[in-house]
Coordinates of C-alpha atoms in Angstrom, one line a residue:
X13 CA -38.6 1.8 30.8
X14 CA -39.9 4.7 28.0
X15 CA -41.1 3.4 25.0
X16 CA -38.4 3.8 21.7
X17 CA -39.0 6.9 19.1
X18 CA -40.3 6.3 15.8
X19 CA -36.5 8.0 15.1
X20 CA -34.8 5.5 17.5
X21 CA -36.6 2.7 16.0
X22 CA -35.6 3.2 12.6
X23 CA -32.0 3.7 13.3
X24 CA -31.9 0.1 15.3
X25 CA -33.7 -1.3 12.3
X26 CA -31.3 0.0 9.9
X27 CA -27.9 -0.9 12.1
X28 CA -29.2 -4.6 12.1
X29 CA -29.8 -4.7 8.3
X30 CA -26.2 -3.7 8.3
X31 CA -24.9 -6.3 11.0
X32 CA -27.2 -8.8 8.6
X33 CA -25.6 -7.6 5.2
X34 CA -22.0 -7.9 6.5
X35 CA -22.3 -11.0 8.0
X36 CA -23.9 -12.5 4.5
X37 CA -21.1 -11.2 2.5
X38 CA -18.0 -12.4 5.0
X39 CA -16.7 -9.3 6.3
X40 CA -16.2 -9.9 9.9
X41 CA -14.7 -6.7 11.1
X42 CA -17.1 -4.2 12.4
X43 CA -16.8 -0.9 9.8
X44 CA -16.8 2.4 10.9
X45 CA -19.9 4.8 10.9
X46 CA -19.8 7.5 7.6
X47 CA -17.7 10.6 8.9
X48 CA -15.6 9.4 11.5
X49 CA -12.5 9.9 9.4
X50 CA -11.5 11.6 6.0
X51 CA -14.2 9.8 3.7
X52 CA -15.0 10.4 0.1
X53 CA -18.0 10.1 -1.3
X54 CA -19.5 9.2 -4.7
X55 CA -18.8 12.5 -6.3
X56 CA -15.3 12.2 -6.5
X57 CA -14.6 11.6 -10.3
X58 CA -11.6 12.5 -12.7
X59 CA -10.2 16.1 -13.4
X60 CA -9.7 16.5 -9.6
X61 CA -13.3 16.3 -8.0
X62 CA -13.3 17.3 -4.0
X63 CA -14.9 14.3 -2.5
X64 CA -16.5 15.5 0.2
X65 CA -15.7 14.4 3.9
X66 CA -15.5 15.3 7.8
X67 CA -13.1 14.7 10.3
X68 CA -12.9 12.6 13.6
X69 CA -15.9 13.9 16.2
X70 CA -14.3 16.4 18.5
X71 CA -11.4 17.0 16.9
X72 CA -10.2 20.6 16.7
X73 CA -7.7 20.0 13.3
X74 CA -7.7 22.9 10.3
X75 CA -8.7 21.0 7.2
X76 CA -5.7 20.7 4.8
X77 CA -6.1 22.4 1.4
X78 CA -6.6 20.4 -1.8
X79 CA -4.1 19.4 -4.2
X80 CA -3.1 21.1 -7.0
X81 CA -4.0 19.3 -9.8
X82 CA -1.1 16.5 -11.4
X83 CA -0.4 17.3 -15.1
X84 CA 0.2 14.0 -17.6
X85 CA 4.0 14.7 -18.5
X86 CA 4.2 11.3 -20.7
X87 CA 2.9 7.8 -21.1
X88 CA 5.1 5.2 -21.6
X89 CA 3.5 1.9 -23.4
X90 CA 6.6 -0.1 -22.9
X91 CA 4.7 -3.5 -22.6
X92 CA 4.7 -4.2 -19.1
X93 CA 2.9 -7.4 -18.1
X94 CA 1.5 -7.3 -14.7
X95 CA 4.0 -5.0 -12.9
X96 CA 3.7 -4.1 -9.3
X97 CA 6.1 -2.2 -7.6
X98 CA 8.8 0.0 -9.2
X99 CA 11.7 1.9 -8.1
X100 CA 14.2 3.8 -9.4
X101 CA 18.4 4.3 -9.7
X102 CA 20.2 7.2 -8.6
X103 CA 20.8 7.8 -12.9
X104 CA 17.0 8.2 -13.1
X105 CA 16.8 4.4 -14.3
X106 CA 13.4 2.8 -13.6
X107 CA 13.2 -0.8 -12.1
X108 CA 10.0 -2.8 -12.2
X109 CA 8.9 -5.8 -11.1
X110 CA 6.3 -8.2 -12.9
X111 CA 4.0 -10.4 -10.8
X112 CA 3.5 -13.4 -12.6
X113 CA 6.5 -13.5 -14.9
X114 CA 9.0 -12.7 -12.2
X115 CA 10.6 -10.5 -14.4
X116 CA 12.4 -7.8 -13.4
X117 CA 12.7 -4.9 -16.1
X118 CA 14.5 -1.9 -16.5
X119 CA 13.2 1.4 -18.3
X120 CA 15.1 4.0 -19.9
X121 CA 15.3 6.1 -22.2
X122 CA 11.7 5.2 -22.9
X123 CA 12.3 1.7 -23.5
X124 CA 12.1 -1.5 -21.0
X125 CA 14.5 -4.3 -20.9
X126 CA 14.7 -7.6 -18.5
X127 CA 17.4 -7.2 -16.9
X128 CA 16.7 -11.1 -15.1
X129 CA 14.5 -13.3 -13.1
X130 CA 14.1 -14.3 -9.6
X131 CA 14.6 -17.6 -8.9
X132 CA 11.9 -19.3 -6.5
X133 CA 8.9 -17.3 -7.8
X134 CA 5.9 -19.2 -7.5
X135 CA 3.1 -17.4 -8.8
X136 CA -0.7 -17.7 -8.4
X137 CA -3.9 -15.3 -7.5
X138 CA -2.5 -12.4 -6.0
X139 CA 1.3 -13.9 -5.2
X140 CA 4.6 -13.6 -6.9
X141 CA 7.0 -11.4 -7.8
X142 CA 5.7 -8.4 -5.5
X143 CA 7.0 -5.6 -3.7
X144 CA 11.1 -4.1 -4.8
X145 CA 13.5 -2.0 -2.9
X146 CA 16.6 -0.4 -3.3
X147 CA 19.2 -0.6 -0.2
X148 CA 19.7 2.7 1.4
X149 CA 23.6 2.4 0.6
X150 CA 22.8 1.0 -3.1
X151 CA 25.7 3.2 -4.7
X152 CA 28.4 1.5 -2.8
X153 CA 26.4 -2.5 -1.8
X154 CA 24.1 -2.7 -5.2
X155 CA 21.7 -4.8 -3.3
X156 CA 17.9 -4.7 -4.8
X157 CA 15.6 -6.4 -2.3
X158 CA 12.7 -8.1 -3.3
X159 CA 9.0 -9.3 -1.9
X160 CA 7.9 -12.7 -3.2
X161 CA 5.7 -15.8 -3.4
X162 CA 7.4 -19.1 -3.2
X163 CA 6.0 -22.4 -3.6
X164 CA 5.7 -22.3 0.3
X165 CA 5.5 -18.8 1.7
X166 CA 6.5 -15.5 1.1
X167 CA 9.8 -14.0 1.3
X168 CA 12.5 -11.5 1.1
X169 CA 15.0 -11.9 -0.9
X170 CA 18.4 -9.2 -1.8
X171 CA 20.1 -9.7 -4.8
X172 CA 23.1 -7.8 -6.5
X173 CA 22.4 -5.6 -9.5
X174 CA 25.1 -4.5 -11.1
X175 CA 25.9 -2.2 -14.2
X176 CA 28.7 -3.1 -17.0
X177 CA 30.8 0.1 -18.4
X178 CA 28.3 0.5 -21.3
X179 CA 25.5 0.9 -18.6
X180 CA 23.7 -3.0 -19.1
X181 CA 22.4 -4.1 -15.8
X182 CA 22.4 -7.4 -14.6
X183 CA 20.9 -9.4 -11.8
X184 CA 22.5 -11.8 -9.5
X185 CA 21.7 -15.1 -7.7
X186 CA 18.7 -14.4 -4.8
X187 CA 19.7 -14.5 -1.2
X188 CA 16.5 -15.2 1.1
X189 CA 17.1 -13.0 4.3
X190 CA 13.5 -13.7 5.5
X191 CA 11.1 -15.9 5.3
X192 CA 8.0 -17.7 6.8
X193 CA 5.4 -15.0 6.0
X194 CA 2.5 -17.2 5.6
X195 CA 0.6 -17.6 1.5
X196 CA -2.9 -17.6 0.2
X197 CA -4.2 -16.4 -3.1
X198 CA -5.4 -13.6 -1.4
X199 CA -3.8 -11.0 1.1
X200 CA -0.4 -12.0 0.6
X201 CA 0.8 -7.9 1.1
X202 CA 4.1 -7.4 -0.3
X203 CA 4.9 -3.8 0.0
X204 CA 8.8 -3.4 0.8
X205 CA 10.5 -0.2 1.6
X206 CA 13.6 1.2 3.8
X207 CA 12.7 4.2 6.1
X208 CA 14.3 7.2 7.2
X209 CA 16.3 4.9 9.8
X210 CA 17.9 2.7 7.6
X211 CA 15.6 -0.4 8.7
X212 CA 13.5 -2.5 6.1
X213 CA 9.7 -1.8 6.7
X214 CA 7.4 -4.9 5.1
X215 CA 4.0 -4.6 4.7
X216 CA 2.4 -8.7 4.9
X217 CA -1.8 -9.7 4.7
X218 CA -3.6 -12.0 6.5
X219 CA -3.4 -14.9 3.8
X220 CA -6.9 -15.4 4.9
X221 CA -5.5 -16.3 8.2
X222 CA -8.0 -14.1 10.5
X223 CA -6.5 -15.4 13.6
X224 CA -2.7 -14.1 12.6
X225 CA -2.9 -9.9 12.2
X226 CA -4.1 -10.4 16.7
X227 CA -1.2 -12.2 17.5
X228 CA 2.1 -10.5 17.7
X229 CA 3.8 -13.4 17.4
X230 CA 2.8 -14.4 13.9
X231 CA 3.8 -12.7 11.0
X232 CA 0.6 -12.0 9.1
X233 CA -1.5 -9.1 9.2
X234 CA 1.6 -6.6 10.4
X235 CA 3.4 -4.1 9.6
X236 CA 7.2 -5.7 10.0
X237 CA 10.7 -3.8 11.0
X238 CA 13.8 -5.1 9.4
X239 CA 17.3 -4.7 9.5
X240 CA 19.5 -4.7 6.0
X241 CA 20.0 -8.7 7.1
X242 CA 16.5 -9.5 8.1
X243 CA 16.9 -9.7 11.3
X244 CA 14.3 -7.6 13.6
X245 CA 15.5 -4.1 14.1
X246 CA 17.0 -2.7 17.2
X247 CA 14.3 -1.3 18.8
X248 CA 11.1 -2.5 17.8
X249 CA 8.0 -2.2 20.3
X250 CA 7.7 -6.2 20.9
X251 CA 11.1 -6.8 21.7
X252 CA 13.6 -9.4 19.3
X253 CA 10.4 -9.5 17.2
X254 CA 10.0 -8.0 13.3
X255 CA 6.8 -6.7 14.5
X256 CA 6.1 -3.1 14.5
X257 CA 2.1 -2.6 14.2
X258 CA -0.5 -5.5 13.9
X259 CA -4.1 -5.5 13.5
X260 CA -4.0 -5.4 9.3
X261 CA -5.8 -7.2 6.7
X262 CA -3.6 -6.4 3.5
X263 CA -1.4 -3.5 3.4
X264 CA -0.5 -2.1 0.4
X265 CA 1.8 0.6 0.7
X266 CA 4.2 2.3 2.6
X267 CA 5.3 6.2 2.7
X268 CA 6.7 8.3 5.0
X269 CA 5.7 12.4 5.2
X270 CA 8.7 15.7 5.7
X271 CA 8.6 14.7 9.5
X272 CA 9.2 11.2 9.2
X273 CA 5.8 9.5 10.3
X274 CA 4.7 6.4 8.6
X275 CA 1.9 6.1 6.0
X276 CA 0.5 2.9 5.0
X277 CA -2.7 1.9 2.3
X278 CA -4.9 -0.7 3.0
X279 CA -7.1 -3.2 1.7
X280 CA -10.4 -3.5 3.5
X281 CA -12.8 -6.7 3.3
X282 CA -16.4 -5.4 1.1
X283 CA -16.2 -1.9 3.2
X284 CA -13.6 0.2 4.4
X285 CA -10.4 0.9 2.5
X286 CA -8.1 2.6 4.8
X287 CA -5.4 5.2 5.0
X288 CA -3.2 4.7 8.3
X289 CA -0.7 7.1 10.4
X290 CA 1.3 3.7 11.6
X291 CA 2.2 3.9 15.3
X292 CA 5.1 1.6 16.7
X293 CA 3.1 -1.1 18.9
X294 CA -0.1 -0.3 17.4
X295 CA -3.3 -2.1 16.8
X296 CA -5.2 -1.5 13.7
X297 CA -8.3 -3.6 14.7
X298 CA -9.1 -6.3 11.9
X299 CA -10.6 -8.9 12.3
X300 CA -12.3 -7.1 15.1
X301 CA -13.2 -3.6 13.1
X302 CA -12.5 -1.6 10.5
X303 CA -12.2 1.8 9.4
X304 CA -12.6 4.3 12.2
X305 CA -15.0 3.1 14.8
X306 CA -14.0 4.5 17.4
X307 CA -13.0 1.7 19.3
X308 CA -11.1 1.9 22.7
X309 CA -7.8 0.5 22.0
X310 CA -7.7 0.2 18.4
X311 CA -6.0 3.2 16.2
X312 CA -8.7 4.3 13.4
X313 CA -8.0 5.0 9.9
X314 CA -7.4 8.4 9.5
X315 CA -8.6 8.2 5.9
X316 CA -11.5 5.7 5.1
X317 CA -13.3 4.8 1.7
X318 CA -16.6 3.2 2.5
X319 CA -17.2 1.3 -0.8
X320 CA -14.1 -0.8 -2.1
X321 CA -15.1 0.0 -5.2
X322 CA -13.5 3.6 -5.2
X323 CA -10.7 2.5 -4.2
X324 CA -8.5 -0.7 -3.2
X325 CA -5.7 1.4 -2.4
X326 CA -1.9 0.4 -3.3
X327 CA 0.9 1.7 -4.0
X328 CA 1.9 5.2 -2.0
X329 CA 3.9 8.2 -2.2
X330 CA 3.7 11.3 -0.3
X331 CA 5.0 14.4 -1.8
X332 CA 4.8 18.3 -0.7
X333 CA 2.5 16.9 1.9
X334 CA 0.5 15.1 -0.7
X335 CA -0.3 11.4 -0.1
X336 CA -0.6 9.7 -3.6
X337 CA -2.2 6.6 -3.5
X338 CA -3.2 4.1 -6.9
X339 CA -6.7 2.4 -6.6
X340 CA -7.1 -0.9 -8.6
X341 CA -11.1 -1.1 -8.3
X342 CA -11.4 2.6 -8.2
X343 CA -9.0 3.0 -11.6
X344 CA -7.8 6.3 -10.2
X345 CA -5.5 8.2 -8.5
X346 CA -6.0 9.9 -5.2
X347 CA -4.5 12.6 -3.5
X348 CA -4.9 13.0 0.1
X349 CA -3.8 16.4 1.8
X350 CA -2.0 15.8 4.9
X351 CA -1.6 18.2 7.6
X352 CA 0.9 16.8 10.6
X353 CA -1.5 14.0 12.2
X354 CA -4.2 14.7 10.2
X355 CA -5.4 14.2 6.8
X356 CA -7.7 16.0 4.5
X357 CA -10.4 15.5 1.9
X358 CA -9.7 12.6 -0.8
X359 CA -9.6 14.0 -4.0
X360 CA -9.8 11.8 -7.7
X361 CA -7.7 12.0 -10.5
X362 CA -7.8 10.6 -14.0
X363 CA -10.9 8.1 -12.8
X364 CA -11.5 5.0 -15.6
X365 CA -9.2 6.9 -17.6
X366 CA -6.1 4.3 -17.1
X367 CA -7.2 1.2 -15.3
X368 CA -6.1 -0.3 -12.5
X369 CA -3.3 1.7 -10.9
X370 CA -0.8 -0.3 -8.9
X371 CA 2.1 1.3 -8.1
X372 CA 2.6 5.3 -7.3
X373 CA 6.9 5.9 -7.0
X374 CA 8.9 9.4 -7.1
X375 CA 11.3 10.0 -9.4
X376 CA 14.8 11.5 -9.0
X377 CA 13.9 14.1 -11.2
X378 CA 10.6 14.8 -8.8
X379 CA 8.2 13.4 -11.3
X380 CA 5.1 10.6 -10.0
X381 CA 5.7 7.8 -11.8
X382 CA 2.4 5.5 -11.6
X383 CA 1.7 1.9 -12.7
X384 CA -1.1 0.7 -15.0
X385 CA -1.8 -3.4 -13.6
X386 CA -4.1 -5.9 -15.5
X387 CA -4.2 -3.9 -19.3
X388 CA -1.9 -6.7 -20.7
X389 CA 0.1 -4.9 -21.6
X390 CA 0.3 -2.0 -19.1
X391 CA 2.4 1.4 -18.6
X392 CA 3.6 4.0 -16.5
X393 CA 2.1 7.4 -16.7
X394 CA 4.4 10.1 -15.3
X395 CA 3.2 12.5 -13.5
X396 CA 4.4 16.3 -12.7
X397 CA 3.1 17.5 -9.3
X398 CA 3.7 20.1 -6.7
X399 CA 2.5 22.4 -4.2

């Protein structure tokens, strides 16, 4: 056998110093190699930086061109307290959740009201009042479904929300249609939103359950499918089972692109933030990996940040072929150009400028509405955007 290059040497030497690094700070998965997806780099900072970035090895995809730049419309300091996930009437009406409060707020007009609480909201680290969403048929039903943390598990919940002739809204009593999503103070997801079939998609964590996002028949670490009830939706890869993709750690959000295919955000562990083209029956690798590896089997990221610290992406939106996602450790906004399959260079908006962002929602009237978390008290910034 030939002796090992000076060259060959080194790289060995520095792939075990990274085995040795993960293993000390807990990250099990194995992350992907720089390059192997859309990655940003350090160099993306506000006012709409290209972070540069290459695309999978051997792929023949053009590059999609970079976003135009979003222009601050307004920002609204309505004292929010922890919000996470908002959504929005067919009258423009904004409606907001609050985490720890389990509030939920309306804002119009400029001005935010409660409109009610949620009864069995048990907050605590990352859980309670999470993820809303608006039923498909919400003109003629009035149902507003919500994501939360009770003192045993997480749940979904749909509750009526109805508006009196002088346009007050109010909230009625919380029916749990699913349940059994297992709790942590960590990784609890809570991402809720109907798709383009009618079905309730649910984004769940791992609740620090590594052995759950593997096994198809546990809830945790998946992407779930939904019906209006709660049942699992006709059609669903696993059979009478909620589960539409497995193999996550803590998704954040969910969009879906003009043609229908679903986006999802994604927390990684100390490496490896991820940006995901969700396949019905697919595996997304954690514990085993993360990012794009590679790895026979496993779907890779299509977008990955290397360093958690630019990103922690949550909330999503996706318009004009523009994926929007909020960062919480990064503190900015970023924009991913999406071409079919494929997805373009990162770029960074509005970096420190705003803090945490939690929350990224379209408006009826096409503005970006996104959601300050952890200022105390926080705001939406609205957004104008296009191609």
């Amino acid at each position: 056998m030939g002796r090992r290059s000076p060259e060959r040497r080194d790289r060995l030497m520095r792939a075990s110093a990274l085995v040795l690094l993960l293993s000390l700070t807990g990250c099990t998965g194995s992350p992907s190699s720089p390059g192997t997806a859309a990655t940003p780099n350090a160099s993306a900072t506000q006012g709409g930086t290209t972070a540069s970035g290459t695309s999978a090895p051997g792929s023949s995809q053009t590059t999609p061109a970079s976003p135009r730049s979003p222009e601050v419309a307004q920002k609204l300091d309505v004292g929010l307290q922890l919000p996470w996930s908002v959504v929005f009437l067919p009258n423009g009406t904004a409606v907001v959740s609050e985490r720890d409060s389990a509030q939920v707020k309306s804002i119009r007009n400029g001005e935010a009201t409660t409109i009610g609480e949620v009864s069995g909201v048990d907050p605590g680290g990352e859980g309670g009042l999470l993820g809303l969403a608006l039923s498909p048929d919400f003109a003629t039903d009035r149902w507003l479904y919500a994501y939360f943390t009770s003192p045993s598990d997480n749940r979904i919940a749909r509750m009526k929300l109805t508006e009196d002739s002088g346009g007050q809204l109010a909230l009625g009593e919380a029916e749990v249609i699913f349940s059994g999503m297992s709790k942590a103070s960590t990784h609890n997801g809570g991402r809720i939103r109907f798709g383009p079939d009618g079905f309730l998609y649910v984004g769940t964590g791992d609740s620090q359950r590594r052995e759950q996002p593997q096994d198809t028949n546990a809830l945790g670490g998946k992407i779930l499918r939904l019906t209006a009830e709660g049942r699992p939706a006709p059609g669903n890869p696993f059979g009478d089972n909620p589960v539409y993709s497995y193999g996550h750690r803590n998704v954040q959000g969910l969009a879906w692109d003009s043609d229908g295919r679903l986006w999802a955000s994604e927390f990684g562990p100390d490496v490896d933030d991820e940006l995901n083209l969700i396949t019905p029956g697919g595996n997304y690798g954690w514990p085993t990996v993360t990012g794009a590896p590679g790895r026979s089997g496993l779907i890779d990221a299509k977008v990955v940040w290397p360093s958690t610290s630019d990103a922690s992406p949550s909330g999503l939106e996706i318009v004009d072929g523009i994926a929007y996602t909020g960062a919480l450790r990064g503190q900015r906004l970023w924009a991913v150009p999406l071409e079919g399959e494929n997805a373009g260079t990162p770029v960074a908006y509005f970096t420190g400028q705003y803090g945490r962002l939690r929350d990224v929602t379209r408006a009826p009237d096409g503005t970006l509405w996104v959601i300050s978390n952890n200022r105390n008290p926080d705001f939406a910034v609205i957004l104008e955007v296009g191609p």
